[in-house]
Coordinates of C-alpha atoms and ligand atoms in Angstrom, one line a residue:
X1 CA 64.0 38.6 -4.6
X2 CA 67.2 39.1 -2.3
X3 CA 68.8 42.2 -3.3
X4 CA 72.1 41.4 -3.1
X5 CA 74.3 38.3 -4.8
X6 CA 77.7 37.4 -5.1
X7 CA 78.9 38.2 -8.8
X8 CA 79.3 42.0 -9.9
X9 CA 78.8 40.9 -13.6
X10 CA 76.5 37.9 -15.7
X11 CA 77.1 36.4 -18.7
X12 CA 74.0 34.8 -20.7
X13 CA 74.6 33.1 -23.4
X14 CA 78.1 30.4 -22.9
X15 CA 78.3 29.3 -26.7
X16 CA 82.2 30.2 -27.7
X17 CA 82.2 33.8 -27.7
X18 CA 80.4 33.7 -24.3
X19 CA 82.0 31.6 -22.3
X20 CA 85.5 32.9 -23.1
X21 CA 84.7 36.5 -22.7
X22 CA 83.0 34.9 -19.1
X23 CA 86.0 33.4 -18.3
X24 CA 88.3 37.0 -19.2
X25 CA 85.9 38.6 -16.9
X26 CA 86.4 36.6 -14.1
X27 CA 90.3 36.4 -14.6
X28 CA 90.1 40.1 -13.6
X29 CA 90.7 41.0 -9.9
X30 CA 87.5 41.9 -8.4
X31 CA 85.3 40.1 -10.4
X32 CA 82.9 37.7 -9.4
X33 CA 81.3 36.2 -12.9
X34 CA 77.7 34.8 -13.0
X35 CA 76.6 32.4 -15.6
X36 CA 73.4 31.5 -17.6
X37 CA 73.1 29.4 -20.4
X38 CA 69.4 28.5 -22.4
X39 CA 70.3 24.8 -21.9
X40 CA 72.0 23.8 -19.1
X41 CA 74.7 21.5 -20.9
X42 CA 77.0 24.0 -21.5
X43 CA 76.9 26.0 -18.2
X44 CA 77.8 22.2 -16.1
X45 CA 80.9 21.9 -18.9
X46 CA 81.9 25.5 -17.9
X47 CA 82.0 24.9 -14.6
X48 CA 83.4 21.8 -14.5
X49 CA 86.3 22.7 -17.0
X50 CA 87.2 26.2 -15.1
X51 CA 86.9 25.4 -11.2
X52 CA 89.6 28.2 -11.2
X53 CA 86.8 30.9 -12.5
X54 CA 85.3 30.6 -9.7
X55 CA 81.8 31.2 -11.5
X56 CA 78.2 31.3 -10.2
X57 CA 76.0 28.8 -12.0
X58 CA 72.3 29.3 -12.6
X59 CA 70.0 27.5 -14.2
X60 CA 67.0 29.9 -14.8
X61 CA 66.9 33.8 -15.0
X62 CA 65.4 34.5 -11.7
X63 CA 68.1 32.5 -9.5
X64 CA 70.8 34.7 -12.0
X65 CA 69.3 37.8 -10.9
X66 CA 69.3 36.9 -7.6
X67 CA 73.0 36.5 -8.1
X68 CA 74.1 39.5 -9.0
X69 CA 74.9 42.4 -7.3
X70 CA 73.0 45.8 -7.9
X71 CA 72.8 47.6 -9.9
X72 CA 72.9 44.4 -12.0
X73 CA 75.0 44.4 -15.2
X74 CA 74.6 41.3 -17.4
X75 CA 76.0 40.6 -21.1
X76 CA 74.2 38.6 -23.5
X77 CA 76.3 36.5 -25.6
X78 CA 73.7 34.9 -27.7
X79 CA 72.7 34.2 -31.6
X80 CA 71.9 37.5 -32.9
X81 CA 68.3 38.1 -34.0
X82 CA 65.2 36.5 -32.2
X83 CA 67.4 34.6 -29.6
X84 CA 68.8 38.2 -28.2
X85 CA 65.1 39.5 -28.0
X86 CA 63.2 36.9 -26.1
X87 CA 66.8 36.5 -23.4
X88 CA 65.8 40.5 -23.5
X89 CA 62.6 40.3 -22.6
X90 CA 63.6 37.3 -19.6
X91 CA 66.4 39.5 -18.2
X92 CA 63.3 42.5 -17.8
X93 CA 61.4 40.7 -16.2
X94 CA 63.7 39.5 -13.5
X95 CA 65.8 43.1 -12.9
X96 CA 65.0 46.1 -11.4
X97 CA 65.1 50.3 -12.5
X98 CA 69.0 51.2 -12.9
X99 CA 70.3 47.6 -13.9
X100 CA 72.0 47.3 -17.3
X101 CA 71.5 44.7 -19.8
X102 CA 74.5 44.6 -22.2
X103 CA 73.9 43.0 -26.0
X104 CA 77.2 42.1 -26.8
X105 CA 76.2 39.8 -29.9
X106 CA 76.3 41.0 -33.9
X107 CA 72.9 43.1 -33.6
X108 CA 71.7 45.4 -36.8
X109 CA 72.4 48.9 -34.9
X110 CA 68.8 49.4 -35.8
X111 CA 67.7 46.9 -33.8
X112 CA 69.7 47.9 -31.0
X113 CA 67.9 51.2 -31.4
X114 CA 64.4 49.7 -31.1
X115 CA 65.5 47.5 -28.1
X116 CA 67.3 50.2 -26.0
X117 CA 64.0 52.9 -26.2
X118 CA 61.8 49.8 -25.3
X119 CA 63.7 48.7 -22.5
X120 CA 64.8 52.3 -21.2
X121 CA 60.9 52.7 -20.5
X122 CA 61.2 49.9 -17.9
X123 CA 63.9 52.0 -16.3
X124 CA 66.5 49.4 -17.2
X125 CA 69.6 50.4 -18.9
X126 CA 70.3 49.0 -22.2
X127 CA 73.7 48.7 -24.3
X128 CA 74.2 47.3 -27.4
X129 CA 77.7 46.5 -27.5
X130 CA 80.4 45.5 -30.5
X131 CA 82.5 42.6 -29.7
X132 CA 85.4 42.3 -31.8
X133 CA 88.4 39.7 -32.1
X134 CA 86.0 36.0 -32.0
X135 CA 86.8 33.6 -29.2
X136 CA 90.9 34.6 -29.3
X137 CA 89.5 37.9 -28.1
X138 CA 87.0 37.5 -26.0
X139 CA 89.5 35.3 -23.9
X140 CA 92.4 37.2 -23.8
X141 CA 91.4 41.0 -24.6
X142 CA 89.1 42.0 -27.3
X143 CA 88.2 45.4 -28.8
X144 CA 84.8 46.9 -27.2
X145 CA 82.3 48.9 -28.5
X146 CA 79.5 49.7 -26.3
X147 CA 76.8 52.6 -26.6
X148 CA 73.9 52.8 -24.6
X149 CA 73.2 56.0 -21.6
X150 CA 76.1 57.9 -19.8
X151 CA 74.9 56.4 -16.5
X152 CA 75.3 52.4 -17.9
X153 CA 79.3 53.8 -18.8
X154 CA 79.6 54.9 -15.5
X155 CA 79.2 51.3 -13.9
X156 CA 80.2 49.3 -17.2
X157 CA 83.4 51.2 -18.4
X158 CA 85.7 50.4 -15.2
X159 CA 84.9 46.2 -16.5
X160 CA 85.1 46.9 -19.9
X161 CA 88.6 48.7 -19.5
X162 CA 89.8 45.8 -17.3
X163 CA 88.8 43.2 -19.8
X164 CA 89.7 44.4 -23.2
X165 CA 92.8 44.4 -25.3
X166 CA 95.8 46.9 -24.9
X167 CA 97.3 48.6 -27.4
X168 CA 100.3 51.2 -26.8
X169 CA 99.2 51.1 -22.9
X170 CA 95.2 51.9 -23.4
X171 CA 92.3 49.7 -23.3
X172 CA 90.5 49.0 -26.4
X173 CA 87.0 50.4 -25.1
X174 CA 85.5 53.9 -25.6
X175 CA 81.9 54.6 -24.9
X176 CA 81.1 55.1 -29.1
X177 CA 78.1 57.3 -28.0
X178 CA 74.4 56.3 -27.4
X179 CA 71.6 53.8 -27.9
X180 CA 73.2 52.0 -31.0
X181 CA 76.1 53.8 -31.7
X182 CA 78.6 50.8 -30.7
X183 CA 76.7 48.2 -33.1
X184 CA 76.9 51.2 -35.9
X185 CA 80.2 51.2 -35.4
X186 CA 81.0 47.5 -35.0
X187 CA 79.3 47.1 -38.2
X188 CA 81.4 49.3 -40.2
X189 CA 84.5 47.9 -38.4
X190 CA 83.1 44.2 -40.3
X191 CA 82.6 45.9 -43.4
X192 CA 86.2 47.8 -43.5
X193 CA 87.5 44.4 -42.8
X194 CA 85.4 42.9 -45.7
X195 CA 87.4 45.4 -47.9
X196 CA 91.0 44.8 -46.1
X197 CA 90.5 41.0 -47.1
X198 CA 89.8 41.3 -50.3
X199 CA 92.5 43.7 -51.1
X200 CA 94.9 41.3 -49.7
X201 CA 93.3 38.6 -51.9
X202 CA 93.5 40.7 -55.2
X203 CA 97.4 41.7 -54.1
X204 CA 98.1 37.9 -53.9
X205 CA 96.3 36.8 -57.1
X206 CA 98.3 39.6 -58.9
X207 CA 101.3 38.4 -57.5
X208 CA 100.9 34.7 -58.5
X209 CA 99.7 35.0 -61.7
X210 CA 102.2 37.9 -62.6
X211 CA 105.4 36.4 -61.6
X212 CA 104.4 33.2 -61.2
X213 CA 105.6 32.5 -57.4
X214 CA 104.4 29.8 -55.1
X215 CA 101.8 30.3 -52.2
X216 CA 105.1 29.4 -49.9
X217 CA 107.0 32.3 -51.9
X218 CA 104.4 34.6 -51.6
X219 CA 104.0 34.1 -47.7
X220 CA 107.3 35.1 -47.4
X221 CA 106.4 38.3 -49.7
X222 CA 103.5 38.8 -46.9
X223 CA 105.5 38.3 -44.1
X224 CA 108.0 41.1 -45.3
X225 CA 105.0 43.3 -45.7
X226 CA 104.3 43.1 -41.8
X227 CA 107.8 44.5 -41.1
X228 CA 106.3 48.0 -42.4
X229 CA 103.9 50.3 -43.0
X230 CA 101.1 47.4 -43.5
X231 CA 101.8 45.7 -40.9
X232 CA 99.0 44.8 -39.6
X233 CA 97.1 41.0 -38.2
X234 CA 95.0 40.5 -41.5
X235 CA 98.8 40.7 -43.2
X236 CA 100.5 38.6 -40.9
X237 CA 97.8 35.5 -40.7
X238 CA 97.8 36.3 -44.8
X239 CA 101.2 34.8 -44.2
X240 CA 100.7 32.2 -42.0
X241 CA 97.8 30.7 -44.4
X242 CA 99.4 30.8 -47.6
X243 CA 102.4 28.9 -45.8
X244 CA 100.1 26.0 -45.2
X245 CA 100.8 22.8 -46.3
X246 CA 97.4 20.0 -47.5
X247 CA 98.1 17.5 -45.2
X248 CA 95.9 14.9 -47.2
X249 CA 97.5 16.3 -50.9
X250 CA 100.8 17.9 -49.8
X251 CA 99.6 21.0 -52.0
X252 CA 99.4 24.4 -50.6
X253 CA 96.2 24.5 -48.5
X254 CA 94.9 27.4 -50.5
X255 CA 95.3 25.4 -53.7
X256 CA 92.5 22.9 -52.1
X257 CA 90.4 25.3 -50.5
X258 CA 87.2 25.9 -52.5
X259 CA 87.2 29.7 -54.1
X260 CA 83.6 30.6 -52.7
X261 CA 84.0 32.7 -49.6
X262 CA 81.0 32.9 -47.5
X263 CA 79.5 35.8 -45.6
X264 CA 77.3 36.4 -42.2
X265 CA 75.8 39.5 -43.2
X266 CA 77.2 42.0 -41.7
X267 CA 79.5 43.4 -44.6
X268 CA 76.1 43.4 -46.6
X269 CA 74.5 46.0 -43.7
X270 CA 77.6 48.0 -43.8
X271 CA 76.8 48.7 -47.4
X272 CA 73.3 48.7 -47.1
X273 CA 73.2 51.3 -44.2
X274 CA 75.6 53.3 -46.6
X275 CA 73.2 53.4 -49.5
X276 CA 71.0 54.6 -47.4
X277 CA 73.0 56.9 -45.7
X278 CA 74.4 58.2 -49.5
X279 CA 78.2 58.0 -48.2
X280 CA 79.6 55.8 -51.3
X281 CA 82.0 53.3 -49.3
X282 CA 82.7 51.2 -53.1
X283 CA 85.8 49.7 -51.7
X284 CA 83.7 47.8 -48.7
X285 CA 80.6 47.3 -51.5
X286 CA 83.2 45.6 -54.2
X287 CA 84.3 43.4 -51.5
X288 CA 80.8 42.3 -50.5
X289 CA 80.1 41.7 -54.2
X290 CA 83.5 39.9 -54.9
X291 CA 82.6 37.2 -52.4
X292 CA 79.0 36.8 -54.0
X293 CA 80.3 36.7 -57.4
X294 CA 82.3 33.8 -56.2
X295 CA 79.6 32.0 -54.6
X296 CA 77.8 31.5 -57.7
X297 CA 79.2 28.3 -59.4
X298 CA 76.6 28.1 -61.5
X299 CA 77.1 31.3 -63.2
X300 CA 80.6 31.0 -63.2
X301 CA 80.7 27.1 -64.9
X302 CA 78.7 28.5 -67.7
X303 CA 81.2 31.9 -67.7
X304 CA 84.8 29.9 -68.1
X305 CA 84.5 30.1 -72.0
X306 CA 84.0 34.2 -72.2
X307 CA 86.4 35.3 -74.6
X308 CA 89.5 37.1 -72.5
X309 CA 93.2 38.6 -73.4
X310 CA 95.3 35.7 -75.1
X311 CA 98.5 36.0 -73.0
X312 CA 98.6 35.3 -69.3
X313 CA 100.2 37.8 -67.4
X314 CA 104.2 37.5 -67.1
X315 CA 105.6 40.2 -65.9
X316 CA 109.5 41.2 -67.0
X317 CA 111.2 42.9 -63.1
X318 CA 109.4 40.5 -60.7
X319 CA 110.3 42.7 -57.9
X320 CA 108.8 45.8 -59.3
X321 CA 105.6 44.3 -59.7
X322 CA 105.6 43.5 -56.6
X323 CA 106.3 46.5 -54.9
X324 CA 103.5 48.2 -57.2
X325 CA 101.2 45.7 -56.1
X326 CA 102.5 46.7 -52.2
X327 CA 101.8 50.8 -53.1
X328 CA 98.3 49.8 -55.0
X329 CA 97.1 47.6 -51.6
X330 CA 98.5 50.2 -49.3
X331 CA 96.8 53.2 -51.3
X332 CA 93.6 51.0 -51.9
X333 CA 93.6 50.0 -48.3
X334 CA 93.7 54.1 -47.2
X335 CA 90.2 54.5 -49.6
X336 CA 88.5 51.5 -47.9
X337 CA 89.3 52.8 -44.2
X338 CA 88.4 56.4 -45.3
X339 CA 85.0 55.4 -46.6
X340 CA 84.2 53.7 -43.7
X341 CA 84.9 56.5 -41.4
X342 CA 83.0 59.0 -43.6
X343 CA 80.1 56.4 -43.5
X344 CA 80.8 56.5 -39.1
X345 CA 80.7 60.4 -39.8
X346 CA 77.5 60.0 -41.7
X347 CA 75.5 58.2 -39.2
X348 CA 76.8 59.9 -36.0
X349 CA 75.1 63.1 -37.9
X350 CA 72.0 61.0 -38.8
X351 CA 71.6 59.3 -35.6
X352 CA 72.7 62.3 -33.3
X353 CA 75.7 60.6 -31.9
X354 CA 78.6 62.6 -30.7
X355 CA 80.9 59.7 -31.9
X356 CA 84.9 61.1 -31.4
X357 CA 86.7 59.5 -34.4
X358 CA 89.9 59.4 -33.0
X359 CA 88.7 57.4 -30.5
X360 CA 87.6 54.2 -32.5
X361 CA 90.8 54.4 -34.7
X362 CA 92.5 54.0 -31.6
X363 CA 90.3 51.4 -30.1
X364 CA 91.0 49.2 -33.4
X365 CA 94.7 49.0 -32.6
X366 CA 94.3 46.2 -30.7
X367 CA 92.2 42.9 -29.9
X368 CA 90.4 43.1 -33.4
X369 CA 90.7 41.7 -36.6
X370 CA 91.7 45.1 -38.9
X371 CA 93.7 46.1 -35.7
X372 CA 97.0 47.5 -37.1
X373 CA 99.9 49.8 -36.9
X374 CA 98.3 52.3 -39.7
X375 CA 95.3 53.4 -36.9
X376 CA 97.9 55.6 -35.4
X377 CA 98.0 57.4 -38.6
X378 CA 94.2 57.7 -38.4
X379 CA 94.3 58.7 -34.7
X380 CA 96.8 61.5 -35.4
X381 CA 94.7 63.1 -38.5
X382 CA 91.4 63.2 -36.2
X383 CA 93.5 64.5 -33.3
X384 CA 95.1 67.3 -35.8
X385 CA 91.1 68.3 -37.6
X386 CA 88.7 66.5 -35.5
X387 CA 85.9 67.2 -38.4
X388 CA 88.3 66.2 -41.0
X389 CA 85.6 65.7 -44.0
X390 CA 87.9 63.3 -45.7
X391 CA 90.1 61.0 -43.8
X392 CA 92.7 61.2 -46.8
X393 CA 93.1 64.5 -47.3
X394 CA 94.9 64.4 -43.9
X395 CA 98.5 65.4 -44.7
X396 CA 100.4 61.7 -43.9
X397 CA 97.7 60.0 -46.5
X398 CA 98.2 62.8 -49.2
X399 CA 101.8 61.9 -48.5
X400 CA 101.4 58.1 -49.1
X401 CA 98.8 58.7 -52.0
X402 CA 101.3 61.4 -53.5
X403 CA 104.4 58.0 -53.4
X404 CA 101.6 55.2 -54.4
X405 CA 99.4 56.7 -57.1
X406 CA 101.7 55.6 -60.1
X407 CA 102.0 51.9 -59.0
X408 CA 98.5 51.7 -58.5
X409 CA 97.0 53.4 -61.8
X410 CA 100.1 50.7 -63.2
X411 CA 98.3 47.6 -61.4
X412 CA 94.8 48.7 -62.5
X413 CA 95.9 48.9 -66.0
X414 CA 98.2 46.0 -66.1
X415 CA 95.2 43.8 -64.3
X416 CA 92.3 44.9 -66.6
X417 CA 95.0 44.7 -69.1
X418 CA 95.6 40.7 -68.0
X419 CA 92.2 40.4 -67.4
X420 CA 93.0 39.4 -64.1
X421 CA 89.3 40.7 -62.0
X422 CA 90.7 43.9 -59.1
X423 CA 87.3 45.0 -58.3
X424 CA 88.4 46.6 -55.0
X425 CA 91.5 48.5 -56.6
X426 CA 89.5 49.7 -59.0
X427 CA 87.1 50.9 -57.7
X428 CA 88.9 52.3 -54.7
X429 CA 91.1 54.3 -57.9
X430 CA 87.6 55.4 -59.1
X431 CA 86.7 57.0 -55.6
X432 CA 89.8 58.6 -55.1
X433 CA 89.8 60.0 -59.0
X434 CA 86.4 61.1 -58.4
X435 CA 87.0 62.7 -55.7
X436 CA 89.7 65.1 -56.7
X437 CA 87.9 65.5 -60.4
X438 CA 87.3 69.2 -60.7
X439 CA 84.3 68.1 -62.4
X440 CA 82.3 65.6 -62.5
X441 CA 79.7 64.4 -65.5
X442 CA 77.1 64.4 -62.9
X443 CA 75.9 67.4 -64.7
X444 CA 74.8 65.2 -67.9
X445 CA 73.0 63.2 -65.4
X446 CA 71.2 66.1 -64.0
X447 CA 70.6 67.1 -67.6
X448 CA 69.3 63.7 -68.6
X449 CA 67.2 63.5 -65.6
X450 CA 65.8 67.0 -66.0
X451 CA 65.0 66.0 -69.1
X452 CA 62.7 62.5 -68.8
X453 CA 61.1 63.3 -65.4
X454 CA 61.3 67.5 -65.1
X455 CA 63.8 67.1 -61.8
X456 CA 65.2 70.2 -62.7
X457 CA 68.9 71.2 -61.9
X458 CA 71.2 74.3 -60.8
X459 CA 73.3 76.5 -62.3
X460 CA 76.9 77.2 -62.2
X461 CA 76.9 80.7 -63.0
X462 CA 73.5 81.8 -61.0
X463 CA 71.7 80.8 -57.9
X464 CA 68.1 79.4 -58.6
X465 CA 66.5 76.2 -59.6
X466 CA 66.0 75.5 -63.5
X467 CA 64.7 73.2 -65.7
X468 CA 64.3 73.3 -69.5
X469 CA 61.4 72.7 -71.7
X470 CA 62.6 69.5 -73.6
X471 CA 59.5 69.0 -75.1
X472 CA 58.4 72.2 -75.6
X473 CA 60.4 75.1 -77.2
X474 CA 63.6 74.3 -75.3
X475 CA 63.7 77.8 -73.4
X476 CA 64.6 77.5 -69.7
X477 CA 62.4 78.7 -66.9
X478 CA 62.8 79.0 -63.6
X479 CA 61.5 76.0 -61.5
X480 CA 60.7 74.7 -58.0
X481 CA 63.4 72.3 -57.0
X482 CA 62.0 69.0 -57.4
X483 CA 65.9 67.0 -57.1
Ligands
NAP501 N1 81.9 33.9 -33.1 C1 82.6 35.1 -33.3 O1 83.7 35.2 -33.7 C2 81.9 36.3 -32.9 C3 82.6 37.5 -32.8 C4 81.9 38.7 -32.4 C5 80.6 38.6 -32.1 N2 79.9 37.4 -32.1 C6 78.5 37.4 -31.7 O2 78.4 36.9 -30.4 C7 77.2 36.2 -30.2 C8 77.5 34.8 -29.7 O3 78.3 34.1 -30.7 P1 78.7 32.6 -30.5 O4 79.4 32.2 -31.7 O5 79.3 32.4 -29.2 O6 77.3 31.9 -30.3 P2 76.1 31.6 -31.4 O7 76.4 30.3 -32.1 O8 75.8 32.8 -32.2 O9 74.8 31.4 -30.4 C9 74.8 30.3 -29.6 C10 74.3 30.7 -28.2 O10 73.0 31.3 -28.3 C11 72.1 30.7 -27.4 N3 70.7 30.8 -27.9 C12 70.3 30.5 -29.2 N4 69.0 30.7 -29.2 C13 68.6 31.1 -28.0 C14 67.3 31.5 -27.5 N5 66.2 31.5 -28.2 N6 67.3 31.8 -26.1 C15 68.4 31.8 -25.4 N7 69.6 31.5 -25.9 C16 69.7 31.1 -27.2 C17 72.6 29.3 -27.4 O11 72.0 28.6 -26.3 P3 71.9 27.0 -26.3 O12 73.3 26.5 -25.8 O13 70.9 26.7 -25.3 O14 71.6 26.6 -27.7 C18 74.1 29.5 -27.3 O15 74.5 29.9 -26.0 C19 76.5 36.2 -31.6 O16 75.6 37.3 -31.6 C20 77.6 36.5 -32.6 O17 77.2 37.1 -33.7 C21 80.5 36.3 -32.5

């Protein structure tokens, strides 16, 4: 095989997130971009639609080795799942000890795990790599998240810094830490955007059915939103949706739109992961759940009747309301990005990453969907307590929980009072109630437990492991601790 060909980088895999991030790549100075696709329709349109990329074609995986430069660094940019493995497998085959192949697709982190040990003992670097920002970022700057070994950053991070987004003059790349950190961390940067959407939908169901305003009206509600502390992309295309206008029916568009939001899966492993993990991210959970609850019309058709409050919601200072439903999403919106950096937290200490914190707030600012003005806030608390335990305990957050609280205990009550469904605010009240409860009626649950399946429980007033004789005399002894 000739050791040395043309293009520094590869791209396998030219489907829409592919061939744009191929074509970013080889707008960058000093790039030379090869090109592989499974079937070789899409690599000839590539080609023949970007002359200007100046891109190396090939049409099976040894001729795209034998295009690259070593060591060679190709990204895959295929369906996630048995596609990734078996372009894997091809690309090991055909490279050498010290080349790096790159997953840049939506892997399970735990997959990425299993495919960067079995791949490392061919002497080939793997990365698994978050891709944020869908074809709009990929093209013009999206936010990275690789892990993978020191020596793969070494050769990938001067790319990865040329090609992604820019926010307040740095790139929007870190290396997140090894084997699957990035994909851990991409996954958690879905799920917090899983909760950031639905709070935005909850703030603008309050909002119409409270006051009574017009998608148009409430765009404009939105678009005032941006100017501040919210601002943020998921507020400002909030804006530009609710603004649209039915072509076919004149009606707002999101009057015709039908109310079951689908999912690809990665909110669900966000949540699932944390289960597992035990770090209670609710806010990202009620999300998840809100969208399957509204995917069911079969359950819902047979629901409609359910006996509810009489009165629909009209509330009496328009403006009011609205601002409490502004402090409720902002302080809602501070739970569900603090519960997903406790569940980062969690798995950098399960996983044995040494993942800086800081770092990924800052490389959200830019090029990805939650990216936002409010990650600077985030940034500066890691930067102050790097092992913060609870991102809003940092002083700016007790600040803006310490102005919003009211209004958002307010909105809870006046939606459950409405009957208007909030899952995410409430639930994001619960967390933050929960966690500044003195105390908690966990101990009835340890007493309950201890007292159908002997799981024993401590003491407040001495160390030791107890458990009383329930069925017995109802004396305590001492016990092994069984949890
Ligand atoms: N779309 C987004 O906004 C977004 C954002 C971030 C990350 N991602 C991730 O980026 C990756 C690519 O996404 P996408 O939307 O561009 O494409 P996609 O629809 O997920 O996948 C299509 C691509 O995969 C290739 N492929 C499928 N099965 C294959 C196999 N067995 N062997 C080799 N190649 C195979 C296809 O080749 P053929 O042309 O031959 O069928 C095509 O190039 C995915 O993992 C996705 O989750 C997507």
């Amino acid at each position: 095989m000739p050791s040395v060909g043309p293009a520094n980088i590869g791209v396998v895999g030219l489907a829409v997130m592919g061939s744009n991030l191929a074509r970013n790549l080889a707008s960058r100075i000093g790039n030379t971009v090869a090109i592989h696709n499974r079937s070789r329709g899409k690599t000839d349109a590539l080609m023949s639609e970007h002359p200007e990329a100046g891109f190396v074609p090939s049409y099976d995986y040894e001729e795209f080795a034998a295009s690259l430069q070593k060591p060679r660094t190709a990204i895959i940019m295929v369906k996630a799942g048995a596609a990734t493995d078996s372009v894997i497998d091809a690309l090991v085959d055909v490279f050498e000890p010290g080349d790096i192949i790159v997953d840049g697709g939506n892997a399970l982190f735990t997959d990425t795990i299993r495919r960067e040990k079995a791949v490392r003992e061919t002497g080939i670097n793997f990365v698994g790599m978050g891709v944020s920002g869908g074809e709009e970022g990929a093209l013009l700057g999206p936010s990275l998240m690789p892990g993978g070994s020191d020596e793969s950053w070494d050769t990938l991070g001067p790319i990865l810094r040329s090609i992604a987004a820019i926010a307040e003059g740095e790139p929007c790349v870190t290396h997140v830490g090894h084997d699957g950190a990035g994909h851990f961390v991409k996954m958690v940067h879905n799920g917090i955007e899983y909760a950031d959407m639905q709070l935005i939908a909850e703030a603008y169901d309050l909002i119409r059915r409270g006051t009574g305003r017009t998608p148009a009206q409430i765009a404009e509600v939105f678009a005032e939103w941006n100017e501040g502390e919210l601002e943020s992309y998921l507020i400002e295309i909030t804006a530009e949706v609710l603004r649209q206008v039915d072509a076919d029916t004149g009606k707002a568009l999101v009057d015709v739109i039908l109310d079951q939001a689908g999912a690809k899966g990665t909110g669900a492993w966000t949540v699932q992961t944390a289960l597992n993990l035990g770090v209670p991210v609710s806010g990202i959970a009620e999300a998840v759940f809100a969208r399957s609850l509204s995917s069911h019309p079969e359950q819902r058709a047979v629901s409609g009747d359910l006996p509810g409050p009489a009165e629909s919601l009209s509330v009496a200072d328009p403006d009011a309301f609205i601002e409490d439903v502004r402090l409720a999403l902002y302080a809602s919106k501070i739970v569900a990005y603090s519960q997903g950096f406790d569940e980062i937290r969690a798995g950098a200490a399960e996983y044995d990453w040494a993942i800086d914190l800081g770092a990924i707030s800052k490389i959200w600012r830019g090029g990805c969907i939650i990216r936002a003005q409010f990650l600077n806030r985030i940034a500066d608390a890691y930067a102050q307590t790097p092992d913060l335990p609870v991102l809003l305990t940092a002083p700016y957050f007790v600040d803006a929980l310490t102005r919003s609280q009211d209004a958002w205990r307010r909105i809870i009550a006046t939606a459950a009072g409405a009957g208007i469904p909030a899952p995410a605010f409430s639930s994001s009240l619960s967390y933050y109630d929960g966690l500044r409860a003195k105390r908690l009626p966990a101990a009835l649950i340890q007493g309950q437990r201890d007292f159908f399946g002997a799981h024993t429980y401590k003491r407040i007033d001495k160390p030791g492991t107890f458990h009383t004789l329930w069925s017995g005399d109802r004396t305590e002894i001492e016990a092994e601790d069984t949890h």
